[in-house]
Coordinates of C-alpha atoms in Angstrom, one line a residue:
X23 CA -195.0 -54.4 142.1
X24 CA -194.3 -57.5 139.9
X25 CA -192.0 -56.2 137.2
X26 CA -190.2 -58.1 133.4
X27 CA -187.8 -56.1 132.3
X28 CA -186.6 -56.8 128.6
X29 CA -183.2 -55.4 126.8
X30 CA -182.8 -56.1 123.5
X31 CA -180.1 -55.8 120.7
X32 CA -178.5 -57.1 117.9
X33 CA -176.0 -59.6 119.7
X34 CA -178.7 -60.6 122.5
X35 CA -181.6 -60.4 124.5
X36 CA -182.1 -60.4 128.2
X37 CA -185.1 -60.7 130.3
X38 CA -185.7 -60.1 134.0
X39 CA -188.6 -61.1 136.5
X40 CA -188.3 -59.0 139.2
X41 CA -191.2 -59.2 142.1
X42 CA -191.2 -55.4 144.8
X43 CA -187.9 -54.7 143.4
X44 CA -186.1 -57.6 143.5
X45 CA -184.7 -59.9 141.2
X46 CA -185.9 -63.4 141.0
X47 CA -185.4 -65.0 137.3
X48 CA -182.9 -63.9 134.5
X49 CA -183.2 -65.0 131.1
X50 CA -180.4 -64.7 128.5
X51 CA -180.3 -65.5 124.6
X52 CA -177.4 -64.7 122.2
X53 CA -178.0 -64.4 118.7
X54 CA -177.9 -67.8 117.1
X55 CA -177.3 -69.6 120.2
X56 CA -180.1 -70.2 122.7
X57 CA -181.6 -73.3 123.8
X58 CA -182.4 -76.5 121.8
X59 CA -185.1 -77.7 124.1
X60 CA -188.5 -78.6 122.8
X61 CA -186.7 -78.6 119.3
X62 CA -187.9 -81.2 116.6
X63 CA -185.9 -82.7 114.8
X64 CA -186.0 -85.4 111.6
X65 CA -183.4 -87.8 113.1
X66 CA -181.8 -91.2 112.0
X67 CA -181.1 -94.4 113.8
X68 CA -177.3 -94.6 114.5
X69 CA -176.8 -96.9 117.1
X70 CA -179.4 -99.5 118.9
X71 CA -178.0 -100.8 122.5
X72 CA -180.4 -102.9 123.5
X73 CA -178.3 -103.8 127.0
X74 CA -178.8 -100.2 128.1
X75 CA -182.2 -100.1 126.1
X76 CA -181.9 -97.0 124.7
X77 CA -180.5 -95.5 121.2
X78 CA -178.5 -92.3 119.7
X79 CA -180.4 -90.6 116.9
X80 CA -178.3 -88.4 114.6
X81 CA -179.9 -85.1 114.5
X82 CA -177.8 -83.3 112.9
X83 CA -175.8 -81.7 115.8
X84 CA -172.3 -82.7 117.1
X85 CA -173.1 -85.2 119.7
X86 CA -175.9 -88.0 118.7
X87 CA -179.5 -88.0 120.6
X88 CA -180.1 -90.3 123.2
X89 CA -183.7 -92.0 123.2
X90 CA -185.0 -94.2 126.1
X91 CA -186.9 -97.2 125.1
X92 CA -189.6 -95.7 127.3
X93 CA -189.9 -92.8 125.5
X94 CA -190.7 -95.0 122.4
X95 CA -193.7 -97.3 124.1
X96 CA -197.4 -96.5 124.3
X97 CA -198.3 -94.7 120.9
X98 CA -198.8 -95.4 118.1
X99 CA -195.9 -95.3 115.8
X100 CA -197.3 -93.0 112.7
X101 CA -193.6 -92.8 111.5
X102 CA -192.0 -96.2 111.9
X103 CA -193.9 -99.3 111.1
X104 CA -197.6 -98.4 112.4
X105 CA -197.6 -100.8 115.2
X106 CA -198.3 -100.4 118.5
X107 CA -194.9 -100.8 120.2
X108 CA -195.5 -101.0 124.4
X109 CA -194.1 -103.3 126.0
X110 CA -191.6 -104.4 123.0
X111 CA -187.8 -104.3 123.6
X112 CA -186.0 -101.4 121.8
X113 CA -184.2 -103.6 119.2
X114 CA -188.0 -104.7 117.6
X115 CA -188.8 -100.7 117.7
X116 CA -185.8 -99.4 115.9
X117 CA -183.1 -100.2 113.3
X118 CA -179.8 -98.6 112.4
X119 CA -180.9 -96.7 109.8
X120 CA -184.4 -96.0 110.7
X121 CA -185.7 -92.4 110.4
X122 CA -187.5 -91.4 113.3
X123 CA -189.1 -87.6 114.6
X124 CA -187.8 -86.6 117.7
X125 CA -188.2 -83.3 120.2
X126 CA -185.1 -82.3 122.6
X127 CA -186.1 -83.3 126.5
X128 CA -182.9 -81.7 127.8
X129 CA -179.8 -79.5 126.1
X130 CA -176.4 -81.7 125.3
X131 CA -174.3 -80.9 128.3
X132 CA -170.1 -81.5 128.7
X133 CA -169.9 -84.8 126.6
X134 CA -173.8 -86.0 127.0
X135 CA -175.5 -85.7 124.0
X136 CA -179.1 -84.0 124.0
X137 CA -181.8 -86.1 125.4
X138 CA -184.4 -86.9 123.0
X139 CA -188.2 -88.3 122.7
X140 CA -191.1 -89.1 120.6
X141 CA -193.3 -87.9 122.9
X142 CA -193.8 -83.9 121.0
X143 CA -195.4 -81.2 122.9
X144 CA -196.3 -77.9 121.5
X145 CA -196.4 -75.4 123.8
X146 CA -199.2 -72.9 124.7
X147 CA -200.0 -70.3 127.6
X148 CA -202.9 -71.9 128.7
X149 CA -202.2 -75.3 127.4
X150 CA -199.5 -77.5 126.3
X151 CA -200.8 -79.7 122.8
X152 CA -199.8 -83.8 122.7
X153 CA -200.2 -84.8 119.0
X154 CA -200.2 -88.2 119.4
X155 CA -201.3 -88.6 123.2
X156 CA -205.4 -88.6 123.7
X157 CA -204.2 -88.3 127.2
X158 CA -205.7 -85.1 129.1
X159 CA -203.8 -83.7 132.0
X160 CA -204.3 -80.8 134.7
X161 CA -201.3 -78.9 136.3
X162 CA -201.2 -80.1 140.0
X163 CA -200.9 -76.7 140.8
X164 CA -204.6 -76.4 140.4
X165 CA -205.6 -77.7 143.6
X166 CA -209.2 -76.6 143.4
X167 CA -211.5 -79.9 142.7
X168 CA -214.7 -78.0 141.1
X169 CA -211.8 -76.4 139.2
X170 CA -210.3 -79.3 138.0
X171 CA -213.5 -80.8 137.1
X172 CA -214.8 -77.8 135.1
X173 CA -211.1 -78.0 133.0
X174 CA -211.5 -81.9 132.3
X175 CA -215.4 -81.5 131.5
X176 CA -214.2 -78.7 129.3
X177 CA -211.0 -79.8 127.3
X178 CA -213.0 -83.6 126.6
X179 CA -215.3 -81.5 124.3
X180 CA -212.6 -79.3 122.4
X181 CA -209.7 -81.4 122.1
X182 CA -209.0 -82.4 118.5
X183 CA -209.3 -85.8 118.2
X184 CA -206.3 -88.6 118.6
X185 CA -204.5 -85.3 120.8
X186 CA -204.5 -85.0 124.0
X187 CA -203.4 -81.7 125.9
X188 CA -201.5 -80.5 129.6
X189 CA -203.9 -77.8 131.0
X190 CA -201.5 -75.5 132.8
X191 CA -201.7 -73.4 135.8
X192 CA -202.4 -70.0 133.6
X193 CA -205.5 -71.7 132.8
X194 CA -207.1 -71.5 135.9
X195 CA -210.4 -70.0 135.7
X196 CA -210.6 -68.8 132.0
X197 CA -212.6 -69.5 129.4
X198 CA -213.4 -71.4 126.7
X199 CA -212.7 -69.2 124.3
X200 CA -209.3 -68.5 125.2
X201 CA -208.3 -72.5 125.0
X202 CA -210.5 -73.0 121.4
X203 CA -208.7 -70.1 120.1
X204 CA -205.0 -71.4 121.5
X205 CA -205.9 -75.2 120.3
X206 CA -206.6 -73.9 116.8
X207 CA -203.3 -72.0 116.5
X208 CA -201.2 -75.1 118.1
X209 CA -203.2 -77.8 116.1
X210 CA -202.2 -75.6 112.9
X211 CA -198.3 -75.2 113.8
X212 CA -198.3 -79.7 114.4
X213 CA -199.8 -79.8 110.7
X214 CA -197.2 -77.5 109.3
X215 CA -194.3 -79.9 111.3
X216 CA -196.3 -82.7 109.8
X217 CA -196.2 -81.8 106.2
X218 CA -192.3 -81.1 106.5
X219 CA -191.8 -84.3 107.9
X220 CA -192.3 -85.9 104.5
X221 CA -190.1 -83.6 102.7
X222 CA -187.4 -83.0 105.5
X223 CA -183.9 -84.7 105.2
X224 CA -182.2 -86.2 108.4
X225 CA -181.3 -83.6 110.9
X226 CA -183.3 -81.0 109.7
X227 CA -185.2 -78.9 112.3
X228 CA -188.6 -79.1 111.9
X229 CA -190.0 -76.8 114.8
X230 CA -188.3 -74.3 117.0
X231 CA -189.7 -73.5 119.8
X232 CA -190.3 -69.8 120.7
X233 CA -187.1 -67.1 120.6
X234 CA -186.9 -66.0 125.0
X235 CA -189.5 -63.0 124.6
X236 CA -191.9 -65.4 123.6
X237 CA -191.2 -67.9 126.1
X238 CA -191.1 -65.4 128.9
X239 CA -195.0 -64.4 127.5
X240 CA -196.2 -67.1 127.3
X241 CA -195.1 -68.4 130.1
X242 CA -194.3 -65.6 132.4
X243 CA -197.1 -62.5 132.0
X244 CA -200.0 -63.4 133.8
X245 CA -202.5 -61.6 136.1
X246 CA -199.4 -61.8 138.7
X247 CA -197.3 -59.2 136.8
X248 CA -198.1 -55.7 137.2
X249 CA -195.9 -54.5 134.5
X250 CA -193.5 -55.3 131.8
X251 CA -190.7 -52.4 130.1
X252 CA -188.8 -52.9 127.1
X253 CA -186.1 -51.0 125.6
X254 CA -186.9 -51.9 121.5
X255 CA -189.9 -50.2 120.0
X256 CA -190.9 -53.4 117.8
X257 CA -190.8 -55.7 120.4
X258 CA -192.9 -53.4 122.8
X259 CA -195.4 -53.5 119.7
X260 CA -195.5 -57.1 119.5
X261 CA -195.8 -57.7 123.5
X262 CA -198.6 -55.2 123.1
X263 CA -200.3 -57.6 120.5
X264 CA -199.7 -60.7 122.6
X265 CA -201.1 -59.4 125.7
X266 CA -204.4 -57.6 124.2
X267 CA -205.3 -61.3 122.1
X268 CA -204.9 -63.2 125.1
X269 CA -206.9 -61.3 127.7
X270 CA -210.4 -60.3 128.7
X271 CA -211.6 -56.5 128.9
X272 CA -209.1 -54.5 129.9
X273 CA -205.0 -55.7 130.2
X274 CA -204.1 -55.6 134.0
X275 CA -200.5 -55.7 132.7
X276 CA -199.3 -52.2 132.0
X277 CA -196.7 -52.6 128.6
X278 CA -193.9 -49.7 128.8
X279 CA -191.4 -48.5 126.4
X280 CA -187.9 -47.5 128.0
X281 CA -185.8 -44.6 126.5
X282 CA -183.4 -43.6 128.5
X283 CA -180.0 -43.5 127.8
X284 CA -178.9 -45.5 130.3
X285 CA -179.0 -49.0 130.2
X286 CA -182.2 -50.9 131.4
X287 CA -180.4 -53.0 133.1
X288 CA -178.3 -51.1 135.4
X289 CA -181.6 -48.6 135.6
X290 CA -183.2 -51.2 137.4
X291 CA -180.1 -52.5 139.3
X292 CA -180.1 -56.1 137.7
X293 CA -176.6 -56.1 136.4
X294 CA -175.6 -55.3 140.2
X295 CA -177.3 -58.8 141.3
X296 CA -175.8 -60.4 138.2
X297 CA -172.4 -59.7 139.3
X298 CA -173.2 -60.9 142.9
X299 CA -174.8 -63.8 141.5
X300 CA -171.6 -64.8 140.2
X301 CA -169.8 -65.2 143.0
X302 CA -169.5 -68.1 145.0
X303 CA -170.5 -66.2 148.6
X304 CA -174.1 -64.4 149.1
X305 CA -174.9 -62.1 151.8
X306 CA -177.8 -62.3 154.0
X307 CA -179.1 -59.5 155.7
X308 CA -178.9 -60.9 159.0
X309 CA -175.1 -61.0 158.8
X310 CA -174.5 -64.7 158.0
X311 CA -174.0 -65.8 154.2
X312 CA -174.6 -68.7 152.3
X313 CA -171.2 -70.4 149.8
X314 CA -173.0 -71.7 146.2
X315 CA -170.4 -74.2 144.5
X316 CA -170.8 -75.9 141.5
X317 CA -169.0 -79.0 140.7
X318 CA -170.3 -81.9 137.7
X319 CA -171.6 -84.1 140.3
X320 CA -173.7 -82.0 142.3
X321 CA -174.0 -78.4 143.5
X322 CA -172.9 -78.1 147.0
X323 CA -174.9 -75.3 149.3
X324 CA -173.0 -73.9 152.9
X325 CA -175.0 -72.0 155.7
X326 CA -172.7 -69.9 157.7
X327 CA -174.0 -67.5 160.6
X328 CA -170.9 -64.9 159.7
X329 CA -171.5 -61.9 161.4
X330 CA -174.8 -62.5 162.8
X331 CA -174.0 -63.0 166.6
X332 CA -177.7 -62.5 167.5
X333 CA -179.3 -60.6 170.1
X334 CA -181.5 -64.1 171.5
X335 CA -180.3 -67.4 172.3
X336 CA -178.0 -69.4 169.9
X337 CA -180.4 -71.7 168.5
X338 CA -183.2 -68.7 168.0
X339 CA -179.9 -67.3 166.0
X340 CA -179.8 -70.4 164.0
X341 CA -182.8 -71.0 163.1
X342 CA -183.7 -67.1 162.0
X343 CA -180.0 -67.6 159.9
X344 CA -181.2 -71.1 158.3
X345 CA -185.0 -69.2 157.6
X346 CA -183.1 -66.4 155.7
X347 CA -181.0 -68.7 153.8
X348 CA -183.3 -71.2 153.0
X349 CA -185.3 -68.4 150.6
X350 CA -182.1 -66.5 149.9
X351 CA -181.2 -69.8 148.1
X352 CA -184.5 -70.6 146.8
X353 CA -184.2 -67.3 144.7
X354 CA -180.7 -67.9 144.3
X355 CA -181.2 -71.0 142.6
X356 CA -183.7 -69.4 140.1
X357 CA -181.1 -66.3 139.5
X358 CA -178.2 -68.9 138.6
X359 CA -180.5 -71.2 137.2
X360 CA -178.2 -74.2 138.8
X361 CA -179.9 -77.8 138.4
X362 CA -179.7 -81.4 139.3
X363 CA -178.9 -83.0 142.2
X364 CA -178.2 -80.0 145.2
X365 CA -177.1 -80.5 148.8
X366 CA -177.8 -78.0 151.1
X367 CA -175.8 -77.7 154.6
X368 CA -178.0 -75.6 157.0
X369 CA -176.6 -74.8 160.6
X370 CA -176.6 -77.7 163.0
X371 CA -180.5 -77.9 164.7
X372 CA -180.8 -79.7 167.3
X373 CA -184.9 -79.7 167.7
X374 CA -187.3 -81.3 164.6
X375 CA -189.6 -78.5 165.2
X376 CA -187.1 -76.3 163.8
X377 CA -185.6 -78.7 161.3
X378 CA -189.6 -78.4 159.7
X379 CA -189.7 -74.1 160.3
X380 CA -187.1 -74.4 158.1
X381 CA -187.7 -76.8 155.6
X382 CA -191.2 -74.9 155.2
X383 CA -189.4 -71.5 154.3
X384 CA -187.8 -73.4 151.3
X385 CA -190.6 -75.5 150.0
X386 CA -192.7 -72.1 150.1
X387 CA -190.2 -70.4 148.0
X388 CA -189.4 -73.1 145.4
X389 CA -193.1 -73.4 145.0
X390 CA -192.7 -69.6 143.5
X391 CA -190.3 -71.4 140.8
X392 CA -191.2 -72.5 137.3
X393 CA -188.8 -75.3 137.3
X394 CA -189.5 -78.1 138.9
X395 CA -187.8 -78.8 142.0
X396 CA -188.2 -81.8 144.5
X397 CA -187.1 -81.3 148.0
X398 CA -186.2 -85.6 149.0
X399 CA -185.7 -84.6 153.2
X400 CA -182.7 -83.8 156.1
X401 CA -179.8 -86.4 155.7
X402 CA -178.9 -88.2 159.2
X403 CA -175.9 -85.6 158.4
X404 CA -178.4 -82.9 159.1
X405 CA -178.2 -82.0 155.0
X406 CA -180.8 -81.2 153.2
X407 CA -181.1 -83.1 149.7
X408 CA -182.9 -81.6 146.7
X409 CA -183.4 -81.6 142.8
X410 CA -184.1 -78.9 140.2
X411 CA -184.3 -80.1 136.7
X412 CA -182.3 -78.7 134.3
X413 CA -183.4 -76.5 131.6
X414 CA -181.4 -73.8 129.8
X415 CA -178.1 -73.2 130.7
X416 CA -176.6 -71.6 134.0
X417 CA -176.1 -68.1 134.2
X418 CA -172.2 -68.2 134.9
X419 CA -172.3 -69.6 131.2
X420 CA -173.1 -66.1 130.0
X421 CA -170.5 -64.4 131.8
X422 CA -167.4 -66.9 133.2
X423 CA -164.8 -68.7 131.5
X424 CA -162.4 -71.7 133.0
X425 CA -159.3 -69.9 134.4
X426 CA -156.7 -71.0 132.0
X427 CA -154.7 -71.0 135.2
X428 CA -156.0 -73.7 137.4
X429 CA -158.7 -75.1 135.4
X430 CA -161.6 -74.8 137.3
X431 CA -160.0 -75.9 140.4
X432 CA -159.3 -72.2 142.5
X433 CA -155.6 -73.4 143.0
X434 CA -152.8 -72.8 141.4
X435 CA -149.3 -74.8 141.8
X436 CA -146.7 -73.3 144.5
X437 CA -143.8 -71.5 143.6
X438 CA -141.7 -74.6 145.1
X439 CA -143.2 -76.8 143.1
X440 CA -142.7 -74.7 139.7
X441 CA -139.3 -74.2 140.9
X442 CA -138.8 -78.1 141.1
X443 CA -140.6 -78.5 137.5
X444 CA -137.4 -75.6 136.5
X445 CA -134.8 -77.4 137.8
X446 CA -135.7 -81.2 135.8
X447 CA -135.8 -79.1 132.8
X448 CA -132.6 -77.4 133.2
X449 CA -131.2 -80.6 134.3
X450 CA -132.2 -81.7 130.3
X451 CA -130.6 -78.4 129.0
X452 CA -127.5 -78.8 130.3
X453 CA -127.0 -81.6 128.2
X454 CA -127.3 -79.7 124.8
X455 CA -123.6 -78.5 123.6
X456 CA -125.6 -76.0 121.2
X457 CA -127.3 -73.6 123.7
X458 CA -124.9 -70.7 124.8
X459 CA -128.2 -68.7 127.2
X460 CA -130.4 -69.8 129.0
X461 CA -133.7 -67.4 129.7
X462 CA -136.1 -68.1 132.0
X463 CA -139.6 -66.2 132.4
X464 CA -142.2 -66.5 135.0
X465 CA -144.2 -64.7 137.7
X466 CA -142.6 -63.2 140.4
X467 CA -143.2 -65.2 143.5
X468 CA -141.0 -67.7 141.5
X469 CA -138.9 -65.2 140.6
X470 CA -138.3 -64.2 144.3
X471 CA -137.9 -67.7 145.2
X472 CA -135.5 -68.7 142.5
X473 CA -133.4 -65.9 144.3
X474 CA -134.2 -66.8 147.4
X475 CA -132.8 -70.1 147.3
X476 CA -132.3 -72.3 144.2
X477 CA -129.9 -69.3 142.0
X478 CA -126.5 -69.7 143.1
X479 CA -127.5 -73.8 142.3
X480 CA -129.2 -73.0 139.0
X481 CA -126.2 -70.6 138.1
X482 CA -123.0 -72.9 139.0
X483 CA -124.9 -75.4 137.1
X484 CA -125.1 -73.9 133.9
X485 CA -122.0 -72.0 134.0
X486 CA -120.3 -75.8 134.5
X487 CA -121.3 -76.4 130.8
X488 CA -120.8 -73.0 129.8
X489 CA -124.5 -71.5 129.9
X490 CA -125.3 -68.2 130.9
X491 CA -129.0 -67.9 133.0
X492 CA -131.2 -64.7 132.6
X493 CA -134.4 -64.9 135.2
X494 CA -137.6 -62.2 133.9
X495 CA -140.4 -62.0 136.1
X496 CA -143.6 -61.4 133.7
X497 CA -147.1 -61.7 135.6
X498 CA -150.1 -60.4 133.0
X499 CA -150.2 -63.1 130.2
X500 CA -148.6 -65.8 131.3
X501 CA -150.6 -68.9 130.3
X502 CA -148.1 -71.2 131.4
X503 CA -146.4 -71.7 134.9
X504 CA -143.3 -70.8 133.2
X505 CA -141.4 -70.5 129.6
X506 CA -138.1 -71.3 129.1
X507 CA -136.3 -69.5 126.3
X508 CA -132.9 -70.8 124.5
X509 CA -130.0 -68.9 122.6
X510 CA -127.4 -70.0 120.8

């Protein structure tokens, strides 16, 4: 059974995709935070660089847009000059100063602004609308030719004119009257973003695009998923609502309301996979486990056989161990949500054949993923590289914080070397005629090796200039290697 399980309350709402049992996407939305992508915004020109041919659009957020030249050309410009702008370099398109409409392409990130264009989508289920692109285009995942031809033949006589539209994979083998009735209702939201336009000041938001129980039916429900459970009452009336005006006959998806007391979550064992997800080493049933790191380059991937000895040859152990991980981390990469550019380090294989078993396995389970991936081939290292693009934000964002400790590196300095940092200090103190005690407070493996070692130094050292020492050992709250306290 093919399962979405939504939990909803004041401070957020979470959604779960979970196919016979198991969890495969999670979704996560605070309350006034969420995601700024397909946002449009009323922007202004604040900087043109025409050596990197691209500009940063003030849109009203903390960082400045940044807008490719190519994601100017090929339309017509209905809100800058009303020319027809391909081919032209970016500093005969835009001025500082120029207002321009923009959507978001991709969430600001560390110190990267968001990615903007002026090439606006409006989102459907079975359709995606292009307001000022007459191009019309058919999700590749619809392989069927007839198909394809029956969509194009369709679409060329509905489309509004001057639009063009995407015709996704959901709209495989439906009707006209679902994509007349979904055109109508996108054309009207472009005319309402059109009419702010003229009234809207610079870095006002002019669309939003839909709050995550939207998103996930719009883009989620289909004939694939067998049921969906909710734990509010008005959003289990709405989803009701959304499924009934967008399908034929009878609704295959069966809409429940959950009210138990327990959490829906933990009910259906998806905060247990959160937590797992989390950490950096996942399990895989045959014994061996795969290591998911994240650094700002590039998310690194390890395949380890662990405790999976085998029962068959070593290579027939390999290659079952690389099989199992290559979907484990398919799934895994949906569960995180981690994008951009990942390496993947399968066990050594010695034979292509199995090189391509294995490869196979992991193009099969990425092509279960929404996001787009791109798998490039196996490295002469025997690595695998890969890309997922990025949309939303990771899952660890929801839960994990940078360790105050050791910053994100998962290492901390040695007690010798905090001992060493002491000793400078004190070397400094000993100089003031003012300070009568000296107390020193840190964790206790410095403690013990102050003892240890450096205290009869430390005390004869002091006591020359007539300070006292006082060592504490403190380990909960304790931001700071060590604090040095002074009496007079």
């Amino acid at each position: 059974m093919n399962q979405i399980i939504i939990n909803t309350n004041k401070f957020k709402t979470r959604a779960a995709v979970l196919a016979k049992g198991k969890v495969m996407e999670i979704h996560i939305e605070r309350e006034g935070e969420g995601t700024l992508n397909g946002n449009i915004y009323k922007g202004r020109v604040a900087n043109v660089l025409p050596g990197m041919e691209s500009a940063f659009v003030n849109i009203g957020l903390e960082k400045n847009g940044f807008l490719y030249v190519k994601d100017l050309r090929d339309f017509e410009e209905k809100y800058l000059t009303g020319i027809t702008n391909s081919g032209k370099p970016i500093e005969e398109l835009l001025n500082v100063g120029d207002d321009v409409v923009v959507q978001v392409l991709s969430d600001p990130r560390g110190s990267k602004g968001a990615r903007v264009t002026t090439h606006y989508t409006i989102p459907g289920k079975f359709l995606v609308l292009m307001p000022n692109n007459d191009h019309i285009a058919i999700s590749k995942k619809i392989k069927g030719e007839m198909e394809r031809g029956r969509l194009e033949k369709l679409f060329s006589k509905i489309v509004p004119e001057n639009m063009g539209v995407i015709i996704r994979t959901a709209a495989e083998g439906k009707s006209a009257h679902h994509f007349e009735k979904e055109l109508q209702y996108l054309k009207k939201r472009w005319e309402e973003i059109e009419i702010k336009i003229k009234k809207a000041k610079t870095g006002e938001l002019l669309y939003k695009d839909n709050d995550i129980v939207s998103k996930v039916l719009r883009d989620i429900v289909d004939n694939d998923i067998d049921e969906v459970v909710v734990d509010n009452e008005g959003v289990y009336l709405e989803i009701i609502e959304y499924v009934k005006a967008f399908s034929e006959g009878i609704p295959k998806t069966k809409i429940k309301l959950y009210t138990e007391k327990e959490d829906i979550f933990h009910r259906y064992g998806i905060q247990k996979e959160i937590e797992k997800s989390l950490e950096v080493t996942t399990s895989l049933e045959c014994g061996g486990s795969i290591v998911i790191e994240k650094t700002e380059a590039l998310v690194s991937i390890d395949v380890n056989t662990g405790k999976n000895i085998g029962s068959m040859n070593l290579e027939e152990t390999v290659v079952k161990t690389n099989m199992e991980a290559a979907a484990e981390i398919a799934r895994q990469l949906r569960i995180r949500n981690l994008s951009g550019i990942i390496i993947i380090d399968f066990i050594d294989m010695k034979v292509e054949e199995d090189k391509q078993k294995v490869l196979k396995v992991l193009e099969e389970n990425l092509a279960k993923d929404r996001v787009k991936t791109n798998i490039i081939h196996f490295t002469d290292l025997g690595l695998v590289e890969m890309t997922r693009k990025r949309l939303g934000k990771p899952l660890s964002y929801y839960f994990q914080d940078e360790c105050p400790m050791c910053k994100g590196t998962g290492k901390i300095r040695g007690s010798r070397a905090i001992v060493e940092n002491i000793l400078k200090d004190l070397k400094d103190i000993v100089e003031e005629k003012d300070i009568k005690n000296v107390k020193i407070i840190t964790k206790s493996s410095v403690k013990e090796k102050i003892e240890e070692i450096y205290f009869d130094f430390i005390k004869s050292l002091l006591q020359a200039s007539g300070k006292t020492i006082e060592i504490t050992a403190k380990n909960r709250d304790l931001v700071k290697d060590y604090e040095i306290l002074l009496e007079s």
